[in-house]
CSV table of C-alpha atoms in Angstrom, one decimal:
chain,number,residue,atom,x,y,z
A,1,MET,CA,-14.7,-20.9,61.5
A,2,SER,CA,-15.7,-18.7,63.8
A,3,ALA,CA,-17.9,-19.3,67.7
A,4,LYS,CA,-20.7,-17.6,66.1
A,5,LYS,CA,-21.3,-20.9,62.6
A,6,THR,CA,-19.8,-23.7,64.2
A,7,LEU,CA,-22.1,-25.5,67.4
A,8,SER,CA,-19.8,-27.8,69.4
A,9,PRO,CA,-20.9,-31.3,71.4
A,10,ASP,CA,-21.2,-29.4,74.4
A,11,GLN,CA,-22.8,-26.3,72.6
A,12,ARG,CA,-25.3,-28.5,71.5
A,13,ARG,CA,-26.1,-29.8,74.8
A,14,ALA,CA,-26.5,-26.9,76.3
A,15,LEU,CA,-28.8,-25.0,72.6
A,16,LEU,CA,-31.3,-28.6,73.9
A,17,ALA,CA,-31.5,-28.8,77.5
A,18,THR,CA,-33.6,-25.5,77.7
A,19,PRO,CA,-37.1,-25.1,77.1
A,20,ALA,CA,-35.2,-21.3,75.8
A,21,GLY,CA,-32.8,-23.4,74.0
A,22,TRP,CA,-35.6,-25.4,71.7
A,23,LEU,CA,-37.4,-22.1,70.9
A,24,ALA,CA,-34.4,-20.0,70.1
A,25,CYS,CA,-32.9,-22.8,66.9
A,26,GLY,CA,-36.1,-22.8,66.5
A,27,PHE,CA,-37.6,-26.3,67.3
A,28,GLY,CA,-34.8,-27.0,65.2
A,29,SER,CA,-34.9,-26.0,62.4
A,30,GLY,CA,-31.2,-23.4,63.9
A,31,LEU,CA,-29.3,-26.7,64.0
A,32,ALA,CA,-29.0,-26.9,60.2
A,33,PRO,CA,-25.4,-27.2,58.6
A,34,ILE,CA,-25.8,-23.8,56.6
A,35,ALA,CA,-27.8,-21.9,55.6
A,36,GLN,CA,-29.7,-21.8,59.3
A,37,GLY,CA,-31.6,-18.4,59.3
A,38,THR,CA,-32.4,-18.9,55.7
A,39,PHE,CA,-34.1,-23.4,57.3
A,40,GLY,CA,-36.0,-20.6,60.2
A,41,SER,CA,-37.7,-18.8,58.1
A,42,VAL,CA,-38.8,-22.5,56.3
A,43,ALA,CA,-40.0,-24.5,59.3
A,44,ALA,CA,-41.5,-20.4,60.7
A,45,PHE,CA,-43.9,-21.5,58.0
A,46,ILE,CA,-45.6,-24.9,59.8
A,47,PRO,CA,-47.2,-22.5,62.5
A,48,TRP,CA,-48.0,-19.6,59.8
A,49,LEU,CA,-50.7,-22.7,58.3
A,50,ALA,CA,-52.3,-22.3,62.0
A,51,LEU,CA,-51.6,-18.6,62.4
A,52,ARG,CA,-53.2,-17.0,59.3
A,53,GLN,CA,-56.5,-18.4,60.9
A,54,LEU,CA,-55.9,-15.8,63.2
A,55,PRO,CA,-58.0,-12.8,63.4
A,56,LEU,CA,-55.7,-10.2,62.5
A,57,TRP,CA,-55.7,-9.1,65.9
A,58,LEU,CA,-55.0,-12.0,67.2
A,59,TYR,CA,-51.7,-12.7,65.5
A,60,ILE,CA,-50.2,-9.1,65.7
A,61,ALA,CA,-50.9,-10.0,69.6
A,62,VAL,CA,-49.0,-13.6,68.8
A,63,LEU,CA,-46.3,-11.5,66.9
A,64,VAL,CA,-46.2,-9.0,70.1
A,65,VAL,CA,-45.8,-12.3,72.3
A,66,GLY,CA,-43.8,-14.4,70.5
A,67,PHE,CA,-41.7,-11.5,69.8
A,68,ALA,CA,-41.3,-10.7,73.5
A,69,ILE,CA,-40.6,-14.4,74.4
A,70,GLY,CA,-38.0,-14.4,71.8
A,71,VAL,CA,-35.6,-12.0,73.5
A,72,TRP,CA,-35.5,-13.4,77.1
A,73,ALA,CA,-34.8,-17.4,74.6
A,74,CYS,CA,-32.4,-16.2,72.8
A,75,THR,CA,-31.0,-14.4,75.7
A,76,ILE,CA,-30.9,-17.8,78.1
A,77,ALA,CA,-29.4,-19.3,74.6
A,78,GLY,CA,-26.9,-16.9,73.8
A,79,ARG,CA,-25.4,-17.2,77.1
A,80,ALA,CA,-25.7,-21.0,77.1
A,81,LEU,CA,-23.5,-21.2,73.9
A,82,GLY,CA,-21.2,-17.7,75.1
A,83,VAL,CA,-21.7,-16.4,71.9
A,84,ASP,CA,-24.3,-13.1,71.3
A,85,ASP,CA,-26.4,-13.7,68.1
A,86,HIS,CA,-25.1,-17.6,67.2
A,87,ARG,CA,-26.6,-18.3,63.8
A,88,SER,CA,-28.5,-21.3,65.6
A,89,LEU,CA,-30.4,-18.6,67.6
A,90,VAL,CA,-33.5,-18.8,64.4
A,91,TRP,CA,-36.3,-18.0,66.4
A,92,ASP,CA,-35.8,-13.9,65.6
A,93,GLU,CA,-36.4,-15.9,61.4
A,94,PHE,CA,-40.0,-17.0,62.2
A,95,ILE,CA,-41.2,-13.6,63.5
A,96,GLY,CA,-39.4,-12.0,60.7
A,97,GLN,CA,-41.4,-14.2,58.7
A,98,TRP,CA,-44.5,-13.7,60.4
A,99,ILE,CA,-44.5,-10.5,59.6
A,100,ALA,CA,-42.6,-10.2,55.9
A,101,LEU,CA,-46.2,-12.0,55.8
A,102,LEU,CA,-49.0,-10.4,57.9
A,103,PRO,CA,-50.2,-8.3,54.6
A,104,LEU,CA,-51.7,-11.6,53.7
A,105,GLY,CA,-54.6,-11.4,56.5
A,106,ILE,CA,-54.9,-8.4,55.4
A,107,ALA,CA,-58.3,-9.1,53.4
A,108,ILE,CA,-58.3,-5.5,51.4
A,109,LEU,CA,-54.7,-5.9,50.1
A,110,LEU,CA,-55.6,-9.6,48.5
A,111,PRO,CA,-57.6,-9.8,44.6
A,112,SER,CA,-61.3,-11.0,45.0
A,113,THR,CA,-59.3,-14.2,44.1
A,114,GLY,CA,-57.4,-14.4,47.6
A,115,LEU,CA,-54.1,-15.7,48.2
A,116,ALA,CA,-52.7,-16.9,45.3
A,117,TRP,CA,-49.9,-19.6,45.5
A,118,TRP,CA,-46.6,-17.4,44.9
A,119,MET,CA,-47.4,-14.5,47.8
A,120,PRO,CA,-46.0,-16.4,50.1
A,121,ILE,CA,-42.8,-17.5,48.1
A,122,ALA,CA,-42.4,-13.0,47.2
A,123,ALA,CA,-43.5,-12.5,51.2
A,124,PHE,CA,-40.0,-15.3,52.0
A,125,ALA,CA,-37.7,-13.8,49.4
A,126,LEU,CA,-39.2,-10.2,50.4
A,127,PHE,CA,-37.3,-11.2,54.2
A,128,ARG,CA,-34.7,-12.8,53.2
A,129,LEU,CA,-33.8,-10.7,50.6
A,130,PHE,CA,-33.4,-7.5,53.6
A,131,ASP,CA,-32.4,-10.4,57.0
A,132,VAL,CA,-28.8,-11.2,54.4
A,133,TRP,CA,-28.4,-7.3,53.1
A,134,LYS,CA,-29.6,-5.4,55.8
A,135,PRO,CA,-29.8,-1.8,54.6
A,136,TRP,CA,-29.7,1.2,57.1
A,137,PRO,CA,-31.3,0.7,60.2
A,138,ILE,CA,-31.3,-3.9,60.1
A,139,ARG,CA,-26.7,-3.4,59.5
A,140,TRP,CA,-27.0,-0.9,62.7
A,141,LEU,CA,-28.6,-2.4,65.6
A,142,ASP,CA,-27.9,-5.7,64.1
A,143,ARG,CA,-24.2,-4.5,64.5
A,144,ARG,CA,-25.0,-2.3,67.8
A,145,VAL,CA,-27.4,-3.8,70.2
A,146,LYS,CA,-26.8,-7.0,72.0
A,147,GLY,CA,-28.3,-9.3,73.3
A,148,GLY,CA,-32.0,-11.2,72.6
A,149,PHE,CA,-33.4,-7.8,71.1
A,150,GLY,CA,-30.4,-7.4,69.2
A,151,VAL,CA,-30.8,-11.0,68.4
A,152,MET,CA,-34.5,-10.5,67.4
A,153,ILE,CA,-35.4,-6.6,66.8
A,154,ASP,CA,-33.0,-6.9,63.1
A,155,ASP,CA,-35.1,-9.1,62.2
A,156,VAL,CA,-37.8,-7.7,63.5
A,157,ILE,CA,-37.3,-4.6,61.2
A,158,ALA,CA,-36.3,-6.6,58.2
A,159,GLY,CA,-40.1,-8.2,58.3
A,160,VAL,CA,-41.9,-4.7,58.5
A,161,PHE,CA,-39.9,-3.5,55.0
A,162,ALA,CA,-40.5,-7.4,53.7
A,163,GLY,CA,-44.5,-7.2,54.5
A,164,VAL,CA,-44.4,-3.0,53.5
A,165,VAL,CA,-43.5,-4.1,50.2
A,166,LEU,CA,-45.8,-6.5,50.2
A,167,GLY,CA,-48.7,-5.1,50.7
A,168,VAL,CA,-47.9,-2.1,48.8
A,169,GLY,CA,-47.0,-4.5,45.9
A,170,LEU,CA,-50.0,-6.3,46.6
A,171,LEU,CA,-51.9,-3.4,45.8
A,172,VAL,CA,-50.3,-2.5,42.8
A,173,LEU,CA,-52.3,-5.3,41.2
A,174,ARG,CA,-55.1,-5.3,43.0
């Protein structure tokens, strides 16, 4: 297995030894033995349950601050692991997933009955689709932009793609 896919015991200790590492690995969700990105995206729903109660402007502010903190945390964690974009670094999935869920906080996009059970599932599926498929420019960014910013930016764009598709879908269904 490649160094990008597995964690040695020393790497795991280095990752969990700092607040930056703990955040970068999504509070431990990135330590799953397989499908770390999927586990990170699922774990992102727990804080989203509180975030969705925020006014839209504050939700967006949390995204911006979360992105900046993620760049910092993923830079430090990547250095500690000796791997630029290790699969265990899933804070980017949190931010990308929250971006994909953003349309669910815009009342004009929702039906008069409000949030339906399938809508967050659709946001999750769309985000995972774009994060794994990596259409342009996501793949280009993933290959060329390094460091903490590189870890974060491709998932931000995947989240934007997913959010736009979800938002348009909600408008069509309205």
